[in-house]
Amino acid sequence: MPEICDVAIIGGGVIGSAIAYDLSSEGRSVILVDAAEDLGLGASDAAMGGILTQTETACLGPLSSVIRRSRDLYEPWLGRLKKESGVEVNVLGGGDIQVALDRQEMDRLISEVLPRWVQAPFEVRQLTAAEARDLEPLLSDRVVGAFLLHEELALDPRELMVALRRAIGRSSVTLKLNTRAIRVDSGPNAAEVVLADGSVIQAGTVVVAAGYLSGRLLPKLADLIFPIKGEAFDLRPPGVTGYPLDHHVFAEIDCGDERGYPYLVPRHDGRVAVGVTYEENVFDDTPTAKGLRDIRSWTSTVMPATADWSLERHWAGLRPASPDHVPIIGYVDEHQRLLAATGHSGLGVTLAPVTAEMVADLIHGRTADPEFQERMRICSPDRDFTDPALSPAPTTL
Ligand SMILES: Cc1cc2nc3c(=O)[nH]c(=O)nc-3n(C[C@H](O)[C@H](O)[C@H](O)COP(=O)(O)OP(=O)(O)OC[C@H]3O[C@@H](n4cnc5c(N)ncnc54)[C@H](O)[C@@H]3O)c2cc1C
C-alpha cells in the first residue's frame, strides 16, 4: 500500500525544507524525502549566507522583483521560525560593501553596473575610499572606491538549517532521511514518488527540490539543471567574539588571466566565512588545495589582515544552476501535479522564503494576485531560456 499525503517533497535542502515548513504550517500533510542522513547537507550547508539583493548579476534582471519579495518576507519568516523552532538565526544588517581595487574596476562599476543597480528596487550608495575604510577599517589601502548595498543581509546558512530542522521536527511533517527517490509520475488524480526500496508515496502534489539532481527526476529539466561547484572556508581573527566585520564585503579582481571573486561574510561568533570559487559542470564536491590558495590570495588582496587569521572548516558545494541563473518554479506536467522548485544557482538562501510562498500559493490555488503571476512568469519552467533579456551574465556567488 502506498503512503498517502497532500504533498511529497523530494530534497531537504533550504528550498525543500522551507517549502515543507510553510506547507505544514498551513495544515497540509507533508512527506519530506532526502537521500542524505540529514537535511541541508547538499548545497545549502555550503552557502555563504548572503541575502543578496544586488551583488549577484542575476539579481539585476527580471529576478529583482522576486528578490524584493523574498527580502521583504525574510525577517518575519525568521521570526516565525524562531517561535516554532526555538532557534534564533542571527542576521547581520548593515549591507554589503562592493569595493574596487583600481580605477578600471571603479569605472566598470560606475558605467556598467551602477545603471542596473539604480533600476533595481534597492538602495545603493557610492562611497569614497575613505568612507569605505571608515565603515570597514581593515579594507586594503588599495581600495579606490566602493558601493554600499545597504539592504543586503547575511546569516549563517548552517544556523538556518538547524532552525528549519528543529521546526520541521516539531511539525506534522513526516521526514524520511537516507531515502532516495528514483522516479516521479503523475496522473489526473494523483502523483507518485517511487523510492529506491520499491515503496511508493502517493500525493496530491509532488515537489521536486532535489538541487542539481532535479533533472534526473524531471525529464523536462534534464538539459537545464547543472551543478556549479563553489568552495569557501572559515577564518577566525584572534580574540574576536562578536561579528569581526560590520558588513559583508565583495569585490571582483583581476588575477592574471582570471577574475577572482573574494567575498567575506562575518559570523556572530567571531568567524569570517570567505569564498568563493565558481566552476560550472563540476560534479565533485571535494574541497581542493587550489580553491584554498586562490581564495586566500583574493581575500588578502581585499583585506590584508586576513592572511594571519587561522583557518577553520574548508568546504565545497554544488549550486543547482539553470541556464539563465533564475530559479525554475512551476508545474512541469500536463496534470499540474509535479512541481519543480530548483535552479536557484547562487541565490537559494536568498530566495527560500519567496520560493516557499510561491509553491504554497500555487498548491492552495491563491493565484489571482498579478504580482504572484508575474513572479511565476519570471520563474516559469516554460520560459525561453535562450532569451538574452532574461539571461543575465553568469553569477559569481
Ligand atoms: C560556495 C557557495 C556559496 C553560496 N553562497 C550563497 C549566498 O551567499 N547566498 C545565497 O542565497 N545562496 C548561496 N549559495 C547557493 C545556495 O547554497 C543554493 O542555491 C541552495 O542551497 C540550493 O538549495 P536546494 O535546496 O535547491 O539544494 P540542496 O541544498 O543541494 O538540496 C538538495 C537536496 O536534495 C537531495 N536529493 C537529491 N536527489 C535526491 C533524490 N533522488 N532523492 C532524495 N533526495 C535527493 C540532496 O540530498 C539534497 O539534500 C551558495 C552556494 C555555494 C556552493
CSV table of C-alpha atoms and ligand atoms in Angstrom, one decimal:
chain,number,residue,atom,x,y,z
A,1,MET,CA,0.0,0.0,0.0
A,2,PRO,CA,1.4,3.4,-0.9
A,3,GLU,CA,1.8,6.0,1.8
A,4,ILE,CA,-0.6,8.9,1.2
A,5,CYS,CA,-0.2,12.6,1.8
A,6,ASP,CA,-1.2,16.0,0.4
A,7,VAL,CA,2.3,17.0,-0.7
A,8,ALA,CA,5.5,14.9,-1.1
A,9,ILE,CA,8.7,16.9,-1.3
A,10,ILE,CA,11.9,15.4,-2.7
A,11,GLY,CA,15.0,17.2,-1.4
A,12,GLY,CA,15.5,18.7,2.0
A,13,GLY,CA,17.9,21.5,1.3
A,14,VAL,CA,17.0,25.0,2.2
A,15,ILE,CA,14.4,25.0,-0.6
A,16,GLY,CA,12.6,21.7,0.1
A,17,SER,CA,12.8,22.4,3.9
A,18,ALA,CA,11.4,25.9,3.6
A,19,ILE,CA,8.5,24.6,1.5
A,20,ALA,CA,7.8,21.7,3.9
A,21,TYR,CA,7.9,24.1,6.8
A,22,ASP,CA,5.5,26.6,5.2
A,23,LEU,CA,3.0,24.0,3.9
A,24,SER,CA,2.8,22.1,7.2
A,25,SER,CA,2.2,25.5,9.0
A,26,GLU,CA,-0.9,25.8,6.7
A,27,GLY,CA,-2.2,22.3,7.7
A,28,ARG,CA,-1.1,20.3,4.7
A,29,SER,CA,0.1,16.7,5.3
A,30,VAL,CA,3.6,16.6,4.0
A,31,ILE,CA,6.2,13.9,3.5
A,32,LEU,CA,9.8,15.2,3.0
A,33,VAL,CA,12.3,12.8,1.5
A,34,ASP,CA,16.0,13.2,1.4
A,35,ALA,CA,18.7,10.8,0.3
A,36,ALA,CA,21.2,12.1,2.8
A,37,GLU,CA,21.4,11.4,6.6
A,38,ASP,CA,20.2,14.9,7.5
A,39,LEU,CA,18.6,18.0,6.0
A,40,GLY,CA,20.8,20.6,4.3
A,41,LEU,CA,23.8,18.5,3.6
A,42,GLY,CA,23.8,19.4,-0.2
A,43,ALA,CA,24.5,23.0,-1.4
A,44,SER,CA,22.6,24.6,1.5
A,45,ASP,CA,25.1,24.0,4.3
A,46,ALA,CA,27.8,25.1,1.8
A,47,ALA,CA,26.4,28.6,1.2
A,48,MET,CA,28.0,31.8,2.3
A,49,GLY,CA,24.6,33.1,3.6
A,50,GLY,CA,24.3,36.4,1.8
A,51,ILE,CA,20.7,37.5,1.4
A,52,LEU,CA,21.7,39.1,-1.8
A,53,THR,CA,19.7,41.9,-3.4
A,54,GLN,CA,22.3,43.3,-5.9
A,55,THR,CA,25.7,41.6,-5.5
A,56,GLU,CA,24.8,38.8,-7.9
A,57,THR,CA,24.5,39.7,-11.5
A,58,ALA,CA,21.4,37.5,-11.7
A,59,CYS,CA,19.7,39.8,-9.1
A,60,LEU,CA,19.7,42.7,-11.5
A,61,GLY,CA,17.5,41.3,-14.3
A,62,PRO,CA,13.8,40.5,-14.1
A,63,LEU,CA,14.5,38.5,-10.9
A,64,SER,CA,14.9,41.7,-8.9
A,65,SER,CA,11.1,41.8,-8.2
A,66,VAL,CA,11.2,38.2,-6.9
A,67,ILE,CA,14.2,39.1,-4.7
A,68,ARG,CA,12.4,42.2,-3.4
A,69,ARG,CA,9.6,39.9,-2.3
A,70,SER,CA,11.9,37.4,-0.6
A,71,ARG,CA,13.8,40.3,1.1
A,72,ASP,CA,10.5,41.6,2.5
A,73,LEU,CA,9.5,38.2,3.7
A,74,TYR,CA,12.8,37.3,5.3
A,75,GLU,CA,12.7,38.8,8.7
A,76,PRO,CA,9.1,38.0,9.6
A,77,TRP,CA,9.7,34.4,8.3
A,78,LEU,CA,12.8,34.1,10.6
A,79,GLY,CA,10.7,35.5,13.4
A,80,ARG,CA,8.1,32.8,12.9
A,81,LEU,CA,10.8,30.1,12.5
A,82,LYS,CA,12.3,31.2,15.9
A,83,LYS,CA,8.9,30.9,17.6
A,84,GLU,CA,8.4,27.4,16.2
A,85,SER,CA,11.9,26.1,16.5
A,86,GLY,CA,13.3,27.9,19.5
A,87,VAL,CA,16.4,28.7,17.4
A,88,GLU,CA,17.4,32.3,16.7
A,89,VAL,CA,19.0,32.8,13.3
A,90,ASN,CA,21.4,35.7,13.7
A,91,VAL,CA,21.1,38.2,10.9
A,92,LEU,CA,23.7,40.9,10.1
A,93,GLY,CA,22.1,44.1,8.8
A,94,GLY,CA,24.3,46.9,7.5
A,95,GLY,CA,24.6,45.6,4.0
A,96,ASP,CA,27.3,44.6,1.6
A,97,ILE,CA,30.2,46.8,0.5
A,98,GLN,CA,31.4,46.1,-3.0
A,99,VAL,CA,34.9,47.5,-3.4
A,100,ALA,CA,37.0,48.5,-6.4
A,101,LEU,CA,40.8,48.0,-6.1
A,102,ASP,CA,41.7,50.0,-9.1
A,103,ARG,CA,40.4,52.9,-11.3
A,104,GLN,CA,39.5,50.5,-14.1
A,105,GLU,CA,37.2,48.4,-11.8
A,106,MET,CA,35.6,51.6,-10.4
A,107,ASP,CA,34.9,52.8,-13.9
A,108,ARG,CA,33.4,49.5,-14.8
A,109,LEU,CA,31.1,49.6,-11.7
A,110,ILE,CA,30.1,53.2,-12.5
A,111,SER,CA,29.4,52.7,-16.2
A,112,GLU,CA,28.1,49.2,-16.4
A,113,VAL,CA,26.8,48.1,-13.0
A,114,LEU,CA,25.5,51.3,-11.3
A,115,PRO,CA,22.9,52.0,-14.1
A,116,ARG,CA,21.5,48.5,-13.3
A,117,TRP,CA,21.7,48.9,-9.5
A,118,VAL,CA,19.7,52.1,-9.6
A,119,GLN,CA,17.0,50.4,-11.7
A,120,ALA,CA,16.7,47.6,-9.1
A,121,PRO,CA,14.2,48.2,-6.2
A,122,PHE,CA,17.0,48.5,-3.6
A,123,GLU,CA,19.2,51.3,-2.2
A,124,VAL,CA,22.7,51.8,-3.4
A,125,ARG,CA,25.2,54.5,-2.3
A,126,GLN,CA,28.6,55.3,-3.8
A,127,LEU,CA,31.4,55.6,-1.3
A,128,THR,CA,34.9,57.2,-1.5
A,129,ALA,CA,37.8,55.0,-0.4
A,130,ALA,CA,38.0,56.9,2.9
A,131,GLU,CA,34.3,56.4,3.5
A,132,ALA,CA,34.6,52.7,2.8
A,133,ARG,CA,37.5,52.4,5.2
A,134,ASP,CA,35.6,54.3,7.8
A,135,LEU,CA,32.9,51.6,7.6
A,136,GLU,CA,35.4,48.7,7.4
A,137,PRO,CA,38.9,49.8,8.7
A,138,LEU,CA,40.5,46.5,7.7
A,139,LEU,CA,40.0,47.2,4.0
A,140,SER,CA,43.2,47.4,1.9
A,141,ASP,CA,44.8,50.7,1.2
A,142,ARG,CA,44.4,49.7,-2.5
A,143,VAL,CA,40.7,50.3,-2.4
A,144,VAL,CA,39.9,53.3,-4.6
A,145,GLY,CA,36.1,53.5,-4.1
A,146,ALA,CA,33.1,51.3,-3.2
A,147,PHE,CA,29.4,51.0,-3.2
A,148,LEU,CA,27.2,50.3,-0.2
A,149,LEU,CA,24.4,47.9,-1.0
A,150,HIS,CA,22.6,48.7,2.1
A,151,GLU,CA,19.7,46.3,2.1
A,152,GLU,CA,21.7,43.1,1.8
A,153,LEU,CA,21.6,40.9,4.9
A,154,ALA,CA,23.8,37.9,5.9
A,155,LEU,CA,23.2,34.8,8.0
A,156,ASP,CA,24.9,31.5,8.7
A,157,PRO,CA,23.1,29.0,6.5
A,158,ARG,CA,24.0,26.2,8.8
A,159,GLU,CA,22.2,28.0,11.6
A,160,LEU,CA,19.2,28.5,9.3
A,161,MET,CA,19.2,24.7,8.6
A,162,VAL,CA,19.3,24.0,12.3
A,163,ALA,CA,16.2,26.2,12.8
A,164,LEU,CA,14.4,24.5,9.8
A,165,ARG,CA,15.3,21.0,11.1
A,166,ARG,CA,14.0,21.8,14.5
A,167,ALA,CA,10.8,23.4,13.3
A,168,ILE,CA,10.2,20.5,10.9
A,169,GLY,CA,10.9,18.0,13.7
A,170,ARG,CA,8.2,19.7,15.8
A,171,SER,CA,5.7,19.9,13.0
A,172,SER,CA,3.4,17.3,11.5
A,173,VAL,CA,5.9,16.7,8.5
A,174,THR,CA,6.9,13.0,8.0
A,175,LEU,CA,10.6,13.1,7.5
A,176,LYS,CA,12.3,10.3,5.5
A,177,LEU,CA,16.1,10.6,5.6
A,178,ASN,CA,18.5,8.2,3.9
A,179,THR,CA,15.7,7.8,1.4
A,180,ARG,CA,16.3,8.2,-2.3
A,181,ALA,CA,13.5,8.9,-4.8
A,182,ILE,CA,14.1,7.2,-8.1
A,183,ARG,CA,11.1,8.1,-10.1
A,184,VAL,CA,8.1,10.5,-10.1
A,185,ASP,CA,4.9,10.2,-12.1
A,186,SER,CA,1.6,11.9,-12.4
A,187,GLY,CA,-1.9,11.2,-13.5
A,188,PRO,CA,-5.2,13.1,-13.4
A,189,ASN,CA,-6.0,12.2,-9.8
A,190,ALA,CA,-2.6,11.9,-8.0
A,191,ALA,CA,1.2,12.0,-8.3
A,192,GLU,CA,3.6,9.3,-7.2
A,193,VAL,CA,7.1,9.0,-5.9
A,194,VAL,CA,8.9,5.7,-6.2
A,195,LEU,CA,11.6,5.2,-3.6
A,196,ALA,CA,14.8,3.2,-4.0
A,197,ASP,CA,13.4,0.4,-1.8
A,198,GLY,CA,10.5,0.0,-4.1
A,199,SER,CA,7.9,1.6,-1.8
A,200,VAL,CA,5.6,4.3,-3.2
A,201,ILE,CA,4.3,7.6,-1.9
A,202,GLN,CA,1.0,8.9,-3.4
A,203,ALA,CA,0.4,12.6,-3.1
A,204,GLY,CA,-1.9,15.3,-4.5
A,205,THR,CA,1.3,17.2,-5.5
A,206,VAL,CA,5.0,16.2,-5.7
A,207,VAL,CA,7.5,19.0,-5.4
A,208,VAL,CA,11.0,18.2,-6.8
A,209,ALA,CA,13.6,20.3,-4.9
A,210,ALA,CA,16.5,17.9,-5.4
A,211,GLY,CA,19.1,20.6,-6.1
A,212,TYR,CA,21.4,20.0,-9.0
A,213,LEU,CA,20.0,16.4,-9.3
A,214,SER,CA,16.4,17.6,-10.0
A,215,GLY,CA,16.8,17.0,-13.8
A,216,ARG,CA,17.3,13.3,-13.1
A,217,LEU,CA,13.7,13.0,-11.8
A,218,LEU,CA,12.1,15.5,-14.2
A,219,PRO,CA,13.0,14.8,-17.8
A,220,LYS,CA,11.8,18.3,-18.8
A,221,LEU,CA,14.6,19.8,-16.7
A,222,ALA,CA,17.3,17.2,-17.7
A,223,ASP,CA,19.1,19.5,-20.0
A,224,LEU,CA,18.5,22.7,-18.0
A,225,ILE,CA,19.8,22.0,-14.5
A,226,PHE,CA,23.6,21.7,-13.9
A,227,PRO,CA,26.0,22.0,-11.0
A,228,ILE,CA,28.3,24.9,-10.3
A,229,LYS,CA,30.9,24.0,-7.7
A,230,GLY,CA,31.9,26.6,-5.1
A,231,GLU,CA,34.5,26.4,-2.4
A,232,ALA,CA,34.8,28.5,0.8
A,233,PHE,CA,36.2,28.3,4.3
A,234,ASP,CA,36.0,29.9,7.7
A,235,LEU,CA,38.8,32.2,9.1
A,236,ARG,CA,39.0,33.3,12.7
A,237,PRO,CA,40.7,36.5,13.7
A,238,PRO,CA,42.4,36.3,17.1
A,239,GLY,CA,40.5,37.4,20.2
A,240,VAL,CA,37.2,38.4,18.5
A,241,THR,CA,34.0,37.0,20.0
A,242,GLY,CA,31.2,39.0,18.1
A,243,TYR,CA,30.9,40.0,14.5
A,244,PRO,CA,34.5,40.7,13.3
A,245,LEU,CA,33.2,43.0,10.5
A,246,ASP,CA,30.1,45.2,10.3
A,247,HIS,CA,29.3,44.4,6.7
A,248,HIS,CA,29.9,41.6,4.2
A,249,VAL,CA,32.4,42.6,1.6
A,250,PHE,CA,32.6,41.6,-2.1
A,251,ALA,CA,35.0,42.5,-5.0
A,252,GLU,CA,35.8,41.4,-8.5
A,253,ILE,CA,39.5,41.5,-9.0
A,254,ASP,CA,41.9,40.7,-11.9
A,255,CYS,CA,44.3,37.8,-11.2
A,256,GLY,CA,46.3,37.5,-14.4
A,257,ASP,CA,44.1,35.6,-16.9
A,258,GLU,CA,41.3,35.0,-14.5
A,259,ARG,CA,38.9,37.1,-12.4
A,260,GLY,CA,38.7,36.4,-8.7
A,261,TYR,CA,35.6,36.9,-6.5
A,262,PRO,CA,36.6,37.5,-2.9
A,263,TYR,CA,33.5,37.5,-0.7
A,264,LEU,CA,33.8,37.9,3.1
A,265,VAL,CA,30.8,37.2,5.4
A,266,PRO,CA,31.3,37.8,9.1
A,267,ARG,CA,29.5,35.4,11.6
A,268,HIS,CA,28.2,36.4,15.0
A,269,ASP,CA,30.6,34.0,16.8
A,270,GLY,CA,33.8,35.7,15.6
A,271,ARG,CA,34.4,33.7,12.3
A,272,VAL,CA,34.5,35.2,8.9
A,273,ALA,CA,33.4,32.9,6.0
A,274,VAL,CA,35.5,33.6,2.9
A,275,GLY,CA,34.9,32.5,-0.7
A,276,VAL,CA,34.1,31.8,-3.4
A,277,THR,CA,35.1,29.8,-6.4
A,278,TYR,CA,32.9,29.1,-9.4
A,279,GLU,CA,33.2,26.0,-11.6
A,280,GLU,CA,30.4,25.0,-14.0
A,281,ASN,CA,29.6,21.4,-14.6
A,282,VAL,CA,31.9,20.0,-11.9
A,283,PHE,CA,30.1,17.2,-10.1
A,284,ASP,CA,32.7,16.5,-7.3
A,285,ASP,CA,32.2,18.5,-4.1
A,286,THR,CA,35.6,17.8,-2.6
A,287,PRO,CA,37.4,21.0,-1.4
A,288,THR,CA,40.8,21.5,-3.1
A,289,ALA,CA,44.2,22.9,-2.3
A,290,LYS,CA,43.8,25.2,-5.4
A,291,GLY,CA,40.5,26.6,-4.1
A,292,LEU,CA,42.1,27.3,-0.7
A,293,ARG,CA,45.1,29.0,-2.3
A,294,ASP,CA,43.0,31.2,-4.7
A,295,ILE,CA,40.5,32.3,-2.1
A,296,ARG,CA,43.3,33.1,0.5
A,297,SER,CA,45.1,35.2,-2.2
A,298,TRP,CA,41.9,37.1,-3.3
A,299,THR,CA,40.8,37.7,0.3
A,300,SER,CA,44.1,39.0,1.5
A,301,THR,CA,44.2,41.4,-1.5
A,302,VAL,CA,41.0,43.0,-0.3
A,303,MET,CA,41.7,42.7,3.4
A,304,PRO,CA,45.4,42.1,4.1
A,305,ALA,CA,44.9,41.3,7.8
A,306,THR,CA,43.1,38.0,6.9
A,307,ALA,CA,46.4,36.5,5.8
A,308,ASP,CA,47.2,36.0,9.5
A,309,TRP,CA,43.8,34.6,10.6
A,310,SER,CA,43.5,31.0,11.5
A,311,LEU,CA,41.9,28.6,9.1
A,312,GLU,CA,38.9,26.5,10.3
A,313,ARG,CA,36.4,24.5,8.2
A,314,HIS,CA,37.0,24.3,4.4
A,315,TRP,CA,34.1,23.1,2.3
A,316,ALA,CA,32.7,22.9,-1.2
A,317,GLY,CA,29.1,22.6,-2.5
A,318,LEU,CA,27.3,22.2,-5.8
A,319,ARG,CA,24.9,25.1,-6.7
A,320,PRO,CA,21.9,23.9,-8.7
A,321,ALA,CA,22.0,26.2,-11.7
A,322,SER,CA,19.7,26.9,-14.6
A,323,PRO,CA,20.9,28.4,-17.9
A,324,ASP,CA,19.8,32.0,-17.0
A,325,HIS,CA,20.6,31.6,-13.3
A,326,VAL,CA,16.9,32.3,-12.5
A,327,PRO,CA,15.1,29.5,-10.5
A,328,ILE,CA,12.6,27.2,-12.1
A,329,ILE,CA,9.4,27.1,-10.1
A,330,GLY,CA,6.2,25.7,-11.5
A,331,TYR,CA,4.3,22.7,-12.8
A,332,VAL,CA,6.1,20.6,-15.3
A,333,ASP,CA,3.4,18.0,-16.2
A,334,GLU,CA,0.1,18.2,-18.0
A,335,HIS,CA,-1.9,17.2,-14.9
A,336,GLN,CA,-0.4,20.0,-12.8
A,337,ARG,CA,0.7,17.6,-10.0
A,338,LEU,CA,4.5,17.7,-10.5
A,339,LEU,CA,6.1,20.9,-9.3
A,340,ALA,CA,9.7,22.0,-9.8
A,341,ALA,CA,11.4,24.2,-7.2
A,342,THR,CA,15.0,24.3,-8.2
A,343,GLY,CA,17.8,26.0,-10.2
A,344,HIS,CA,18.4,28.8,-7.6
A,345,SER,CA,22.1,28.9,-8.5
A,346,GLY,CA,23.9,31.3,-6.1
A,347,LEU,CA,20.6,32.6,-4.6
A,348,GLY,CA,18.9,29.7,-2.9
A,349,VAL,CA,19.3,31.0,0.6
A,350,THR,CA,18.2,34.5,-0.6
A,351,LEU,CA,15.1,33.1,-2.3
A,352,ALA,CA,14.0,30.4,0.1
A,353,PRO,CA,11.1,32.3,1.7
A,354,VAL,CA,9.6,33.5,-1.6
A,355,THR,CA,10.0,30.1,-3.2
A,356,ALA,CA,8.1,28.5,-0.3
A,357,GLU,CA,5.4,31.2,-0.6
A,358,MET,CA,5.1,30.7,-4.4
A,359,VAL,CA,4.8,26.9,-4.0
A,360,ALA,CA,2.3,27.2,-1.2
A,361,ASP,CA,0.2,29.8,-3.1
A,362,LEU,CA,0.2,27.6,-6.2
A,363,ILE,CA,-0.9,24.5,-4.2
A,364,HIS,CA,-3.6,26.4,-2.4
A,365,GLY,CA,-4.9,28.0,-5.6
A,366,ARG,CA,-4.0,31.5,-4.4
A,367,THR,CA,-3.1,32.6,-7.9
A,368,ALA,CA,-5.2,35.7,-8.7
A,369,ASP,CA,-2.7,38.3,-7.4
A,370,PRO,CA,-0.9,39.9,-10.5
A,371,GLU,CA,2.4,40.2,-8.6
A,372,PHE,CA,2.3,36.5,-7.8
A,373,GLN,CA,1.5,35.8,-11.5
A,374,GLU,CA,4.5,38.0,-12.5
A,375,ARG,CA,6.8,36.1,-10.2
A,376,MET,CA,5.6,32.8,-11.6
A,377,ARG,CA,6.1,34.0,-15.1
A,378,ILE,CA,9.7,35.1,-14.3
A,379,CYS,CA,10.5,31.6,-12.8
A,380,SER,CA,8.4,29.6,-15.3
A,381,PRO,CA,9.7,26.2,-16.4
A,382,ASP,CA,8.3,27.1,-19.9
A,383,ARG,CA,10.2,30.4,-20.3
A,384,ASP,CA,12.6,30.8,-23.2
A,385,PHE,CA,16.0,30.0,-21.6
A,386,THR,CA,17.8,31.5,-24.5
A,387,ASP,CA,16.1,34.9,-24.4
A,388,PRO,CA,19.0,37.4,-23.7
A,389,ALA,CA,16.6,39.8,-21.9
A,390,LEU,CA,16.0,37.0,-19.3
A,391,SER,CA,19.6,35.9,-19.2
A,392,PRO,CA,22.0,38.0,-17.1
A,393,ALA,CA,25.7,37.3,-17.1
A,394,PRO,CA,26.8,34.3,-15.1
A,395,THR,CA,26.6,34.5,-11.3
A,396,THR,CA,29.7,34.7,-9.2
A,397,LEU,CA,28.5,33.8,-5.7
B,1,LIG,C1,30.1,28.2,-2.1
B,1,LIG,C2,28.7,28.5,-2.2
B,1,LIG,C3,28.3,29.8,-1.7
B,1,LIG,C4,26.9,30.2,-1.8
B,1,LIG,N1,26.6,31.4,-1.3
B,1,LIG,C5,25.2,31.8,-1.3
B,1,LIG,C6,24.8,33.0,-0.8
B,1,LIG,O1,25.6,33.8,-0.3
B,1,LIG,N2,23.5,33.3,-0.9
B,1,LIG,C7,22.6,32.5,-1.4
B,1,LIG,O2,21.4,32.9,-1.5
B,1,LIG,N3,23.0,31.3,-1.9
B,1,LIG,C8,24.2,30.9,-1.9
B,1,LIG,N4,24.6,29.7,-2.5
B,1,LIG,C9,23.6,28.9,-3.2
B,1,LIG,C10,22.8,28.1,-2.3
B,1,LIG,O3,23.6,27.3,-1.5
B,1,LIG,C11,21.9,27.2,-3.2
B,1,LIG,O4,21.2,27.9,-4.1
B,1,LIG,C12,20.9,26.5,-2.3
B,1,LIG,O5,21.5,25.8,-1.2
B,1,LIG,C13,20.1,25.4,-3.1
B,1,LIG,O6,19.2,24.7,-2.2
B,1,LIG,P1,18.5,23.5,-2.7
B,1,LIG,O7,17.6,23.1,-1.5
B,1,LIG,O8,17.8,23.7,-4.0
B,1,LIG,O9,19.6,22.4,-3.0
B,1,LIG,P2,20.5,21.4,-2.0
B,1,LIG,O10,20.8,22.2,-0.7
B,1,LIG,O11,21.5,20.9,-2.8
B,1,LIG,O12,19.4,20.3,-1.6
B,1,LIG,C14,19.0,19.3,-2.5
B,1,LIG,C15,18.7,18.1,-1.6
B,1,LIG,O13,18.1,17.1,-2.5
B,1,LIG,C16,18.5,15.8,-2.0
B,1,LIG,N5,18.3,14.9,-3.1
B,1,LIG,C17,18.9,15.0,-4.4
B,1,LIG,N6,18.4,14.0,-5.2
B,1,LIG,C18,17.6,13.2,-4.4
B,1,LIG,C19,16.8,12.1,-4.6
B,1,LIG,N7,16.8,11.5,-5.8
B,1,LIG,N8,16.0,11.6,-3.6
B,1,LIG,C20,16.1,12.2,-2.4
B,1,LIG,N9,16.8,13.3,-2.1
B,1,LIG,C21,17.5,13.8,-3.1
B,1,LIG,C22,20.0,16.0,-1.6
B,1,LIG,O14,20.4,15.1,-0.7
B,1,LIG,C23,20.0,17.4,-1.0
B,1,LIG,O15,19.8,17.4,0.4
B,1,LIG,C24,26.0,29.3,-2.4
B,1,LIG,C25,26.3,28.0,-2.8
B,1,LIG,C26,27.7,27.6,-2.7
B,1,LIG,C27,28.1,26.3,-3.1
